[in-house]
mmCIF file of C-alpha atoms in Angstrom:
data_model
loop_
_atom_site.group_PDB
_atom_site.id
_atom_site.type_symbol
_atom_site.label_atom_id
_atom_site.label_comp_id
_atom_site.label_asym_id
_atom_site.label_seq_id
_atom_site.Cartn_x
_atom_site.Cartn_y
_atom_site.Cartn_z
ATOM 1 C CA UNK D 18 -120.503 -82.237 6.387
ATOM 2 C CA UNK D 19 -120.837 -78.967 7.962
ATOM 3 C CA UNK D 20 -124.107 -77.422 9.623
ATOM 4 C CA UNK D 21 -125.614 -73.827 9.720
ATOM 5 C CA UNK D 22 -125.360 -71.625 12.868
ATOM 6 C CA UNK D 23 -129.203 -70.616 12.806
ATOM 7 C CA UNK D 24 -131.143 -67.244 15.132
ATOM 8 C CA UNK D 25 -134.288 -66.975 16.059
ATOM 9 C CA UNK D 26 -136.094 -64.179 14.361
ATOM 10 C CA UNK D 27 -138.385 -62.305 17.510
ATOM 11 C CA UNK D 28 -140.371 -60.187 15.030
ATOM 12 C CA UNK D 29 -141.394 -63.431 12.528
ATOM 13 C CA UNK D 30 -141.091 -65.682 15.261
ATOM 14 C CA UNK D 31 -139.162 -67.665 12.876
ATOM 15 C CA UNK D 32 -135.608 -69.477 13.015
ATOM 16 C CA UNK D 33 -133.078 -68.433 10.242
ATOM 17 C CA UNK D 34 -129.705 -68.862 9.722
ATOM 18 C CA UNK D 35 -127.231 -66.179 10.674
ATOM 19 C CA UNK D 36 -125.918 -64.099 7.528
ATOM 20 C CA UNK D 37 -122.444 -63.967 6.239
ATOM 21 C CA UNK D 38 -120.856 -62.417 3.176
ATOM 22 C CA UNK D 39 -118.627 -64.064 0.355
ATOM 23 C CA UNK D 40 -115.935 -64.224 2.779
ATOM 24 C CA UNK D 41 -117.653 -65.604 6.014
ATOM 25 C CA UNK D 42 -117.618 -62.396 7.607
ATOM 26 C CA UNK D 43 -120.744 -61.923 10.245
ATOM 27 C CA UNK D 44 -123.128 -59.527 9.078
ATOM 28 C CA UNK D 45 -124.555 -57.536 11.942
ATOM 29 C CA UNK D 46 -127.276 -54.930 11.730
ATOM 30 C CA UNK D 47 -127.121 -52.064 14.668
ATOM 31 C CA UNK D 48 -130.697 -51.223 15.026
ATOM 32 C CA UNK D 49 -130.083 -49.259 18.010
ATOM 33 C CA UNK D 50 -127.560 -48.272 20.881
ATOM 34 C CA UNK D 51 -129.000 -47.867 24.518
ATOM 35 C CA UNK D 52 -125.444 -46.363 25.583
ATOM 36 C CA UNK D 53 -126.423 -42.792 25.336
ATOM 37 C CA UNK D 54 -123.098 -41.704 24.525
ATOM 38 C CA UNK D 55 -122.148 -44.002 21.818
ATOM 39 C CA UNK D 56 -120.336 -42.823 18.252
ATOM 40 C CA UNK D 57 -122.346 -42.187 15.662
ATOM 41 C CA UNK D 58 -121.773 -41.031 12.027
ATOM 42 C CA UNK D 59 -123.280 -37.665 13.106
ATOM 43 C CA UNK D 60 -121.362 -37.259 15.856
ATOM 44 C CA UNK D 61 -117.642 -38.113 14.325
ATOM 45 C CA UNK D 62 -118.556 -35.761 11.726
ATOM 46 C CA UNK D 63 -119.325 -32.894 14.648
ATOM 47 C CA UNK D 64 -115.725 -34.161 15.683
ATOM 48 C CA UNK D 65 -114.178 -33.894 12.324
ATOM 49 C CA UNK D 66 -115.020 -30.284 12.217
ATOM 50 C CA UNK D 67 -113.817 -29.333 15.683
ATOM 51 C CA UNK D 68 -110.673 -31.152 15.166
ATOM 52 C CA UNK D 69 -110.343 -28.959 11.741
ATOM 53 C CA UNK D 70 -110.761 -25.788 13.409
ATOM 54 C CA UNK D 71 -108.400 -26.573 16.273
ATOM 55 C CA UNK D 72 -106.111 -27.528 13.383
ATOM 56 C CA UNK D 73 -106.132 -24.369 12.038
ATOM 57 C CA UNK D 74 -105.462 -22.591 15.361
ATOM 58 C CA UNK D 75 -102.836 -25.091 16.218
ATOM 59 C CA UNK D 76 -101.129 -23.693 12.932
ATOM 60 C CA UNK D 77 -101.756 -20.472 13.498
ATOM 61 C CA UNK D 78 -100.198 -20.549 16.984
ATOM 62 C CA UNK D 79 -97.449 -22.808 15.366
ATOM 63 C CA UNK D 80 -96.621 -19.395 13.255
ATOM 64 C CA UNK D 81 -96.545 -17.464 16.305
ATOM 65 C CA UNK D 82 -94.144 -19.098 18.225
ATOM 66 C CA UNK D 83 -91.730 -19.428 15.180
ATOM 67 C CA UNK D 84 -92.329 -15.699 14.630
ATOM 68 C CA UNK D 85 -90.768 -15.534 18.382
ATOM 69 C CA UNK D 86 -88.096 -17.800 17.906
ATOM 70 C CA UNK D 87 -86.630 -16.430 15.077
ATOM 71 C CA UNK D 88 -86.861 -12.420 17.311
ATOM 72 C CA UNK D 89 -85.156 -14.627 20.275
ATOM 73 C CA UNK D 90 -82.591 -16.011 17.840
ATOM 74 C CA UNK D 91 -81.702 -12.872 16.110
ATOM 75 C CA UNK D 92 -81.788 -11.004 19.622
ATOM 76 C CA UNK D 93 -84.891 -9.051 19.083
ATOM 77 C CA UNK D 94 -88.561 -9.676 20.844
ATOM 78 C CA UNK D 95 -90.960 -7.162 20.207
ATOM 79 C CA UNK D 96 -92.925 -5.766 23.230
ATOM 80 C CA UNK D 97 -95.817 -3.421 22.921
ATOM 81 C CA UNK D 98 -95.167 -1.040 26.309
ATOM 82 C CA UNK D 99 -95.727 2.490 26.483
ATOM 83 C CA UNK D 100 -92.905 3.444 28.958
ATOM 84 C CA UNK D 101 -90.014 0.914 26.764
ATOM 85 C CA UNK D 102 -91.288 2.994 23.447
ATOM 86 C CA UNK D 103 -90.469 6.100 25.291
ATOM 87 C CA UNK D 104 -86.950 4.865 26.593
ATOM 88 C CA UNK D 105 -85.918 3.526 23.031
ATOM 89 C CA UNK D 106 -86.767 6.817 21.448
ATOM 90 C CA UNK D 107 -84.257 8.364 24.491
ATOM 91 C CA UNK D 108 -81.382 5.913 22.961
ATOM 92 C CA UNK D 109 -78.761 7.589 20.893
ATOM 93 C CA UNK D 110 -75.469 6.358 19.597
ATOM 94 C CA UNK D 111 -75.636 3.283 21.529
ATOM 95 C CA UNK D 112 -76.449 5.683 25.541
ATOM 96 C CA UNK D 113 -79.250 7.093 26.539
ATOM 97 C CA UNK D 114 -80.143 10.590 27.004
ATOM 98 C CA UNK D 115 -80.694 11.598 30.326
ATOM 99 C CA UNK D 116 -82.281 15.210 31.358
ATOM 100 C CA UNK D 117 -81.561 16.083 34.638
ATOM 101 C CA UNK D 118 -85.114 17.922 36.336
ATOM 102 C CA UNK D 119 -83.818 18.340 39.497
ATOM 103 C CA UNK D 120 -80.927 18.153 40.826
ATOM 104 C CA UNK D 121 -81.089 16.497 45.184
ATOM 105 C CA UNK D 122 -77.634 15.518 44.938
ATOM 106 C CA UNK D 123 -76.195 19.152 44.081
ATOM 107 C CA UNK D 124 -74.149 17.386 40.983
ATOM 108 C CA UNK D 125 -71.439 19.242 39.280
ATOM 109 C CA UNK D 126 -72.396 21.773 36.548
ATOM 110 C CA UNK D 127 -70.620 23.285 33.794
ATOM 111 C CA UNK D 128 -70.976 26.560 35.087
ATOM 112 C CA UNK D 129 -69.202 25.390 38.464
ATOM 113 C CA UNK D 130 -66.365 23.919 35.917
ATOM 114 C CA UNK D 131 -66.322 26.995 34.104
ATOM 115 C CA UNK D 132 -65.307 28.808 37.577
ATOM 116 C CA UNK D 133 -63.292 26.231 38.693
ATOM 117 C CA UNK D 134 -60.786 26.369 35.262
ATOM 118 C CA UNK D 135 -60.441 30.364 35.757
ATOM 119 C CA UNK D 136 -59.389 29.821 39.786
ATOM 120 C CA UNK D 137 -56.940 27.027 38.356
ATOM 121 C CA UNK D 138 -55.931 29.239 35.380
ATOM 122 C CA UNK D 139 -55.228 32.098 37.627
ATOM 123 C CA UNK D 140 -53.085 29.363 39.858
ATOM 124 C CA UNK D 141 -51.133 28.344 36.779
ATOM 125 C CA UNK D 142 -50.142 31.831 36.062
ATOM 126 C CA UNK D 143 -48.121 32.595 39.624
ATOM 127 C CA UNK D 144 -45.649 29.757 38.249
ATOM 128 C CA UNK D 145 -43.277 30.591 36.034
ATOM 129 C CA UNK D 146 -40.499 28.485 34.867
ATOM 130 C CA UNK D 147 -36.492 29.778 34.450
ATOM 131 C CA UNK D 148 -36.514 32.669 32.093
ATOM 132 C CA UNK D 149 -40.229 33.522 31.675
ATOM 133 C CA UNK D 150 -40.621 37.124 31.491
ATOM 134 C CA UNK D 151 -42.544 38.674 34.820
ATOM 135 C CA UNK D 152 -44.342 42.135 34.250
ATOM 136 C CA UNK D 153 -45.562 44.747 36.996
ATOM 137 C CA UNK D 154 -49.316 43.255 36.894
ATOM 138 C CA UNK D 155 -48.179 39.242 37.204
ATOM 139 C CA UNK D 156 -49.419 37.407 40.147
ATOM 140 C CA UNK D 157 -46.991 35.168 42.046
ATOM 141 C CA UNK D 158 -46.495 33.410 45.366
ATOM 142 C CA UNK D 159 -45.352 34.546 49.016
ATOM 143 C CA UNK D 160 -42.493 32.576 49.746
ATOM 144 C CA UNK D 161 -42.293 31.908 53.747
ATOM 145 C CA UNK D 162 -39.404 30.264 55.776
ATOM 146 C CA UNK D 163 -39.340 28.732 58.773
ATOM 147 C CA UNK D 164 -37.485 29.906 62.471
ATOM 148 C CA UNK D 165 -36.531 27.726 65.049
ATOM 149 C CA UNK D 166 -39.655 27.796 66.485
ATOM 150 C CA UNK D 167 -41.374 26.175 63.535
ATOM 151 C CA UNK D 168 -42.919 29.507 62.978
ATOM 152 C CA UNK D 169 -43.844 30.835 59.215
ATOM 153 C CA UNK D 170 -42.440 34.071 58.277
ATOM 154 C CA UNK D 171 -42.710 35.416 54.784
ATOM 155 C CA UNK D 172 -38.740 36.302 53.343
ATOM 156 C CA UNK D 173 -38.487 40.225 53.500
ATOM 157 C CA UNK D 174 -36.693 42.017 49.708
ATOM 158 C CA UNK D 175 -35.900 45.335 49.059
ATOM 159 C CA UNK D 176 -37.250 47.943 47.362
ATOM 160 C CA UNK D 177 -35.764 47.073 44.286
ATOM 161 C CA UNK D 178 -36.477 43.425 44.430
ATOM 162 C CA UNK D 179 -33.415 41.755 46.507
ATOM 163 C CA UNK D 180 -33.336 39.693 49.068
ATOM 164 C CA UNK D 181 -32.617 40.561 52.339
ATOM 165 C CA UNK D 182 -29.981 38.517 54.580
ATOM 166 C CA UNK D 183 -29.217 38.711 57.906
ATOM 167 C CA UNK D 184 -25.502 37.152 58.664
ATOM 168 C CA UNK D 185 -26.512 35.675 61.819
ATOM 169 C CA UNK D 186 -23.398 33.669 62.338
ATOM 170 C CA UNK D 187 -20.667 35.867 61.895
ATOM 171 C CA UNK D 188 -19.080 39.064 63.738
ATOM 172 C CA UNK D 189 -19.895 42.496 62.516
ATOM 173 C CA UNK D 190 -16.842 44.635 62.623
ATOM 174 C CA UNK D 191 -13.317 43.453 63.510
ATOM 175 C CA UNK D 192 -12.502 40.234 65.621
ATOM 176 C CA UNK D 193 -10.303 37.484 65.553
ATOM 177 C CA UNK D 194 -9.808 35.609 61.746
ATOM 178 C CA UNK D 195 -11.562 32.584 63.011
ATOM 179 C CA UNK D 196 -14.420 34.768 63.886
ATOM 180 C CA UNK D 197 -14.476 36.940 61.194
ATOM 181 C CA UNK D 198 -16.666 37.047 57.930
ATOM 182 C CA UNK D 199 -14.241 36.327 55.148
ATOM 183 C CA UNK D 200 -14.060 39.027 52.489
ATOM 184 C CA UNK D 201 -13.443 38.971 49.066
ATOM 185 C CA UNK D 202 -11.184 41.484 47.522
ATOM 186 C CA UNK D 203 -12.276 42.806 44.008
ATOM 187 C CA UNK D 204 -9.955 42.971 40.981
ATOM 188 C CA UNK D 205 -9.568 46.525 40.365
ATOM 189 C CA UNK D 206 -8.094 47.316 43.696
ATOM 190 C CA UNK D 207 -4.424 48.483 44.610
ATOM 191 C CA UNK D 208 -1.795 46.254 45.858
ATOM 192 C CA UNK D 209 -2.158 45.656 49.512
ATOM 193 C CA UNK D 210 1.283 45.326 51.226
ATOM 194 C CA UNK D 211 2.030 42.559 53.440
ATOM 195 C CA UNK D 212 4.856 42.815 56.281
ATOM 196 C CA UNK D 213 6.016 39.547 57.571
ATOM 197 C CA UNK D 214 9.214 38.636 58.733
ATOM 198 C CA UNK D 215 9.061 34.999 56.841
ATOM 199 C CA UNK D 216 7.789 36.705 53.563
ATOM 200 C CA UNK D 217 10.737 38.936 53.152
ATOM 201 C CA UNK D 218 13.106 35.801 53.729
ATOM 202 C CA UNK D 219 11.360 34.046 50.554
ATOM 203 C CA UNK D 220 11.462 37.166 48.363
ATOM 204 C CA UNK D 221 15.157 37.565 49.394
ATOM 205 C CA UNK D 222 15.109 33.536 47.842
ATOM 206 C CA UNK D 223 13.561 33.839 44.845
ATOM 207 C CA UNK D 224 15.767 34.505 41.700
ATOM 208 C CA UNK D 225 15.106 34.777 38.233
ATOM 209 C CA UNK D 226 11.342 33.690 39.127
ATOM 210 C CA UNK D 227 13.030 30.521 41.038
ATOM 211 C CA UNK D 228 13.122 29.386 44.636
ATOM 212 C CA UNK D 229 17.012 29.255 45.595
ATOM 213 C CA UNK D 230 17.172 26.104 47.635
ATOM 214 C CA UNK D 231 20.397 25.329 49.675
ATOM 215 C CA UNK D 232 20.434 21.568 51.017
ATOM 216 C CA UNK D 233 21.883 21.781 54.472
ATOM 217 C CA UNK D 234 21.147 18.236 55.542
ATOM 218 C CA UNK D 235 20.016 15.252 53.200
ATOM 219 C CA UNK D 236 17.728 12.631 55.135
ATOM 220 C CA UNK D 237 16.423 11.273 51.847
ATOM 221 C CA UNK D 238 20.103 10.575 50.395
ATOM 222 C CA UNK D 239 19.424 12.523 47.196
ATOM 223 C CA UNK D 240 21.605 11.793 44.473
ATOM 224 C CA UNK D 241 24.734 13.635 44.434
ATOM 225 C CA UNK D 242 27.114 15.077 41.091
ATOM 226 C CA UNK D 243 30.089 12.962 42.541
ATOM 227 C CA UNK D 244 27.492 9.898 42.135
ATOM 228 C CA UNK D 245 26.725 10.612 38.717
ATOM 229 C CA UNK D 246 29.788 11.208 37.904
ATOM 230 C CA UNK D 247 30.758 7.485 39.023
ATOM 231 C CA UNK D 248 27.373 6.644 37.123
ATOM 232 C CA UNK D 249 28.741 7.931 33.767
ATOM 233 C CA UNK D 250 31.895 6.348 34.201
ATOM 234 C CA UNK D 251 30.436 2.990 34.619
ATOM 235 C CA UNK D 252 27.710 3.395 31.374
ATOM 236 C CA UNK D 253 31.341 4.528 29.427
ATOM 237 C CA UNK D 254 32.934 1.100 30.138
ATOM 238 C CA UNK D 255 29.423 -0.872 29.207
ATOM 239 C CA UNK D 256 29.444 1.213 25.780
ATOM 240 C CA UNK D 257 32.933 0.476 25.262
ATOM 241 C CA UNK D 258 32.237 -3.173 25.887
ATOM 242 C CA UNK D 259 29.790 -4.343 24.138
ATOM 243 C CA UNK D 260 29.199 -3.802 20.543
ATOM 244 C CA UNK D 261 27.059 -4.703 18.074
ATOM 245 C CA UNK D 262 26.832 -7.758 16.693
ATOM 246 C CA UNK D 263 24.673 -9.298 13.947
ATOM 247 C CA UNK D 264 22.425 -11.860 14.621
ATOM 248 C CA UNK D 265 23.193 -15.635 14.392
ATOM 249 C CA UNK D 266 21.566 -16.917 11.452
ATOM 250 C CA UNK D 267 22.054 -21.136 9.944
ATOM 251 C CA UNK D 268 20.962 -21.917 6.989
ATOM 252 C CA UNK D 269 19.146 -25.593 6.275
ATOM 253 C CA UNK D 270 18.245 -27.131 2.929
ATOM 254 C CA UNK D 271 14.619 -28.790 3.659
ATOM 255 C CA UNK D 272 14.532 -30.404 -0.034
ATOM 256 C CA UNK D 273 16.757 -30.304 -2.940
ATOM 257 C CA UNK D 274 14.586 -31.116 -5.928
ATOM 258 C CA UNK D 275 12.305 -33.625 -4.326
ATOM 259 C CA UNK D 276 8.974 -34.662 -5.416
ATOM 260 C CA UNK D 277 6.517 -33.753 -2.758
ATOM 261 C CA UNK D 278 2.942 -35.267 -3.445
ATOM 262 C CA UNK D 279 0.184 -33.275 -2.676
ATOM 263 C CA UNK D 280 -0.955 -33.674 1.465
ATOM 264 C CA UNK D 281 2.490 -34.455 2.417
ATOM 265 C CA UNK D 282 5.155 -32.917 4.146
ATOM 266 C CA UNK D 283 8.722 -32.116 4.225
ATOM 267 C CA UNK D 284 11.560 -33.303 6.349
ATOM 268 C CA UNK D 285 11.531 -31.831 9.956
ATOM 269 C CA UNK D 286 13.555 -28.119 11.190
ATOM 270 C CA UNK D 287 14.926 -27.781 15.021
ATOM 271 C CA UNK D 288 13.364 -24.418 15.902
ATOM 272 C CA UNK D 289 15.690 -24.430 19.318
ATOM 273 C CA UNK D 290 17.373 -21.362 19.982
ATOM 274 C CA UNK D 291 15.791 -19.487 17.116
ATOM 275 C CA UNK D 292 12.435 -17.267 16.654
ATOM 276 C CA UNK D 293 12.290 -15.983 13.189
ATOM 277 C CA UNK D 294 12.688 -17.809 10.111
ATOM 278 C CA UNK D 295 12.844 -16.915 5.898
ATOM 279 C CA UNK D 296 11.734 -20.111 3.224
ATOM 280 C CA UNK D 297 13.326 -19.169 -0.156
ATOM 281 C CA UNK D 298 13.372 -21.731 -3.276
ATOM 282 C CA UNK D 299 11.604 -23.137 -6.420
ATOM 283 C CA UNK D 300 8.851 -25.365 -7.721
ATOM 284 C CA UNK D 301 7.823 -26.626 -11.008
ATOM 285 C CA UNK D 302 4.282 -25.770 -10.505
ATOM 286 C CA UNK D 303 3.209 -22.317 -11.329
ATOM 287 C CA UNK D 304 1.283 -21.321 -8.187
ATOM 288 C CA UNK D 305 2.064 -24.051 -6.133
ATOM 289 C CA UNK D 306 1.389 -23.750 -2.240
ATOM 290 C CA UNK D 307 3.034 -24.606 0.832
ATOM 291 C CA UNK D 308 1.973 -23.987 4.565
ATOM 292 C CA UNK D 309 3.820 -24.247 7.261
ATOM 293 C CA UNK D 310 3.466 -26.295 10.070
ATOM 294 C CA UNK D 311 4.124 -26.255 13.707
ATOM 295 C CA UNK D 312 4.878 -29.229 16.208
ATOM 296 C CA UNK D 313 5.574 -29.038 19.923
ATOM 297 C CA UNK D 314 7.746 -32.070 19.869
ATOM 298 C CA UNK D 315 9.699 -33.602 17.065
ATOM 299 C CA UNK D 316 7.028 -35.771 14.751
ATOM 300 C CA UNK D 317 4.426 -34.745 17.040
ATOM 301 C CA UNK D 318 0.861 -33.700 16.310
ATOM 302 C CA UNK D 319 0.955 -31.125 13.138
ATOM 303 C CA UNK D 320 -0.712 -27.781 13.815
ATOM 304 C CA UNK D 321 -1.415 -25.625 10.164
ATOM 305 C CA UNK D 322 -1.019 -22.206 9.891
ATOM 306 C CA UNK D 323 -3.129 -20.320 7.934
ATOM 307 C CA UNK D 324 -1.111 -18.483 5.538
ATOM 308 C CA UNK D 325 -0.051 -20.059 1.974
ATOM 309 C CA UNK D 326 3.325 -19.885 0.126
ATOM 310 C CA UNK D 327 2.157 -19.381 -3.459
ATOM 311 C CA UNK D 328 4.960 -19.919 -5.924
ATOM 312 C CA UNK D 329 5.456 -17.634 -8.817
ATOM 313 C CA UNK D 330 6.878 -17.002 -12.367
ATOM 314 C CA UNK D 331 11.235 -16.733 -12.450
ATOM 315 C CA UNK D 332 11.301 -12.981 -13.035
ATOM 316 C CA UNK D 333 14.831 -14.410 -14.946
ATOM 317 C CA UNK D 334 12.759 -16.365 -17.293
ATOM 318 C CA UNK D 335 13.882 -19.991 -16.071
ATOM 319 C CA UNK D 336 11.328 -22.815 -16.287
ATOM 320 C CA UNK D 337 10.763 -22.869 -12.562
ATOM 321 C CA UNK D 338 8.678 -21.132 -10.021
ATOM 322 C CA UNK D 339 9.960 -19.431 -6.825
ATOM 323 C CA UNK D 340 9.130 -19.328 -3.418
ATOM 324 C CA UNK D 341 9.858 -16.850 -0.828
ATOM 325 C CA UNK D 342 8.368 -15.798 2.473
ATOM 326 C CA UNK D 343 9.441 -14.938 6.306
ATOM 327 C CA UNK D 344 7.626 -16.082 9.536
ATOM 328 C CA UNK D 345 8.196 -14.197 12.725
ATOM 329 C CA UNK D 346 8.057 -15.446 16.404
ATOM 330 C CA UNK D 347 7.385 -19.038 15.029
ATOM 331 C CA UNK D 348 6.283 -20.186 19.185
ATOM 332 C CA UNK D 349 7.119 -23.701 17.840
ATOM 333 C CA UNK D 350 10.027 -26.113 18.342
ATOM 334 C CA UNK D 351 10.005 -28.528 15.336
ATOM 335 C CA UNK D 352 8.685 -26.802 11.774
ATOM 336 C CA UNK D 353 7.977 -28.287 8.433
ATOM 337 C CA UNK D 354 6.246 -27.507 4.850
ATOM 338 C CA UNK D 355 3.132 -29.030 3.518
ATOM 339 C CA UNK D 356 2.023 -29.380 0.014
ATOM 340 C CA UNK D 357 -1.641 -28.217 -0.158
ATOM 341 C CA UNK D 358 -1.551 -27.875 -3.735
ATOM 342 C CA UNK D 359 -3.548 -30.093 -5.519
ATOM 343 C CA UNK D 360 -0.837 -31.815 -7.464
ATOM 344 C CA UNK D 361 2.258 -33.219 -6.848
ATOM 345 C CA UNK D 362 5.690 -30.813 -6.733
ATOM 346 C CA UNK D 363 9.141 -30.862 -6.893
ATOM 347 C CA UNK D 364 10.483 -28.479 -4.681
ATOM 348 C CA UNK D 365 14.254 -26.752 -3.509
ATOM 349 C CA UNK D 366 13.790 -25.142 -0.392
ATOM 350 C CA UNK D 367 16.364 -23.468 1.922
ATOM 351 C CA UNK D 368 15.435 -22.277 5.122
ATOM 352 C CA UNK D 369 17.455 -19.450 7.069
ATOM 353 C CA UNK D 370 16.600 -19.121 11.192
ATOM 354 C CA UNK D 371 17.323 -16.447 12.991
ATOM 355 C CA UNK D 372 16.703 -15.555 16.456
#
């Protein structure tokens, strides 16, 4: 059991219970508001439409400043100035124009340049280089030396253009050789006769445009005829003594049809005593090779050479093929063959050394 919340009504003088609605909310009446500056209806509405108007200038503004950005971000911001609207009207190709009113500093001008180019002009004409061609008007250069006082005197020419010298180290006129000025004789002048006692001795000596030379005394101990007639003598009996002989040559058989498989070698050849060698014999395979190889010590290390023994057709018309080559200077004491073919042969090989 539940009881009502009752109010006492001032106006009726009469208690009555306190309204709700369906839900049990409190209904309250605001008859008035003593606050002076309380919201009303009237008064949010007042708001409403000041808050709508700054709305609108807050967008408004909101356009401006994104109008500025986007100048700042492309690298542009216009500026309304009378004196910046009269310097970017002076820009041109990237400068600006200048026009000089007055001139405190006393700057260069091109009329100044113009004067200064016909001074250097007139400069660059006194130079020549070697062979340039001078005439009577050009202009040139005083050339001065120096005396040995460190005093500048211009060089002195002649009339027709030479320059004068003065021989300041010699003798005019006759004095001793040392002190005299050498002279050169031309070509088209008469012989000049000489008379000295030790030049007509040496014409006396001269025969048959040769100096006659008689040895009185021999310091160096020249060779003499009797000497080289005792020379000759001696090369007579070494002629007579030795004559030619032919070489010593031995013959050795390395193989006498034996079957040499392919990578291996033959039997072994003493080298000692002998330089050259000649390999002559057959094979049954029709371009069959064989190289030769080189060892420092018997059935020591094998060392290749490069060049192949290639066996060929019997020019007789037998059924074998033929070797034949000749290695000179072999530098090697122990030789043998190797088969580098790639099959088996069966070879008869002679070998012939000579030294």
């Amino acid at each position: 059991m539940s009881q009502y919340i009752h109010a006492f009504d001032a106006s009726n003088k009469r208690v009555k219970p306190v309204a709700v609605d369906t839900d049990g909310h409190l209904q309250v009446d605001v008859i008035s508001m003593t606050g002076g500056g309380d919201a009303t209806a009237a008064n949010q509405v007042t708001n409403h439409t000041k808050l709508d108007t700054l709305g609108t200038k807050l967008d408004t503004l909101d356009g401006s400043v994104n109008t500025i950005e986007g100048c700042v971000a492309a690298g542009e911001l216009a500026v309304a100035h009378g004196g910046l609207t009269e310097l970017a009207s002076a820009i041109n190709s990237s400068k600006v124009d200048v026009n000089i009113v007055s001139d405190a500093a006393a700057l260069a001008t091109s009329a100044n340049q113009a004067t200064a180019n016909g001074h250097l002009s007139d400069i660059k004409a006194t130079h020549y280089t070697d062979g340039d061609a001078v005439s009577a008007t050009s202009k040139g250069q005083l050339i001065f030396g120096k005396d040995n006082s460190n005093n500048a005197h211009p060089l002195h020419i002649t009339a027709n253009g030479d320059l004068e010298v003065e021989i300041a180290d010699f003798v005019k006129g006759q004095a001793t050789m040392a002190s005299s000025f050498p002279v050169v004789l031309s070509s088209n002048h008469s012989s000049i006769g000489v008379t000295h006692g030790a030049f007509t001795e040496l014409e006396g000596a001269i025969n048959s445009s040769k100096v006659d030379v008689n040895i009185v005394s021999d310091g160096a101990s020249l060779a003499t005829s009797g000497n080289q007639t005792a020379m000759n003598a001696n090369l007579s009996n070494i002629l007579s003594d030795t004559s030619a002989t032919k070489p010593d040559m031995s013959q050795v058989s390395l193989a006498s049809a034996s079957l040499i498989t392919s990578g291996s070698n033959t039997s072994e050849i003493d080298m000692n005593g002998y330089n050259h060698l000649t390999i002559y014999g057959s094979s049954d395979v029709n371009f069959g090779s064989l190289c030769l190889i080189r060892r420092s010590a018997s059935g020591g290390t094998d060392f290749l050479d490069g060049s192949n023994m290639v066996s060929a057709n019997d020019p007789t018309g037998g059924s074998n093929y033929h070797f034949a080559a000749t290695f000179e200077n072999v530098g090697a004491r122990y030789i043998a063959f190797r088969n580098v073919d790639a099959s088996s042969q069966t070879v008869t090989l002679f070998v012939e050394r000579s030294r």
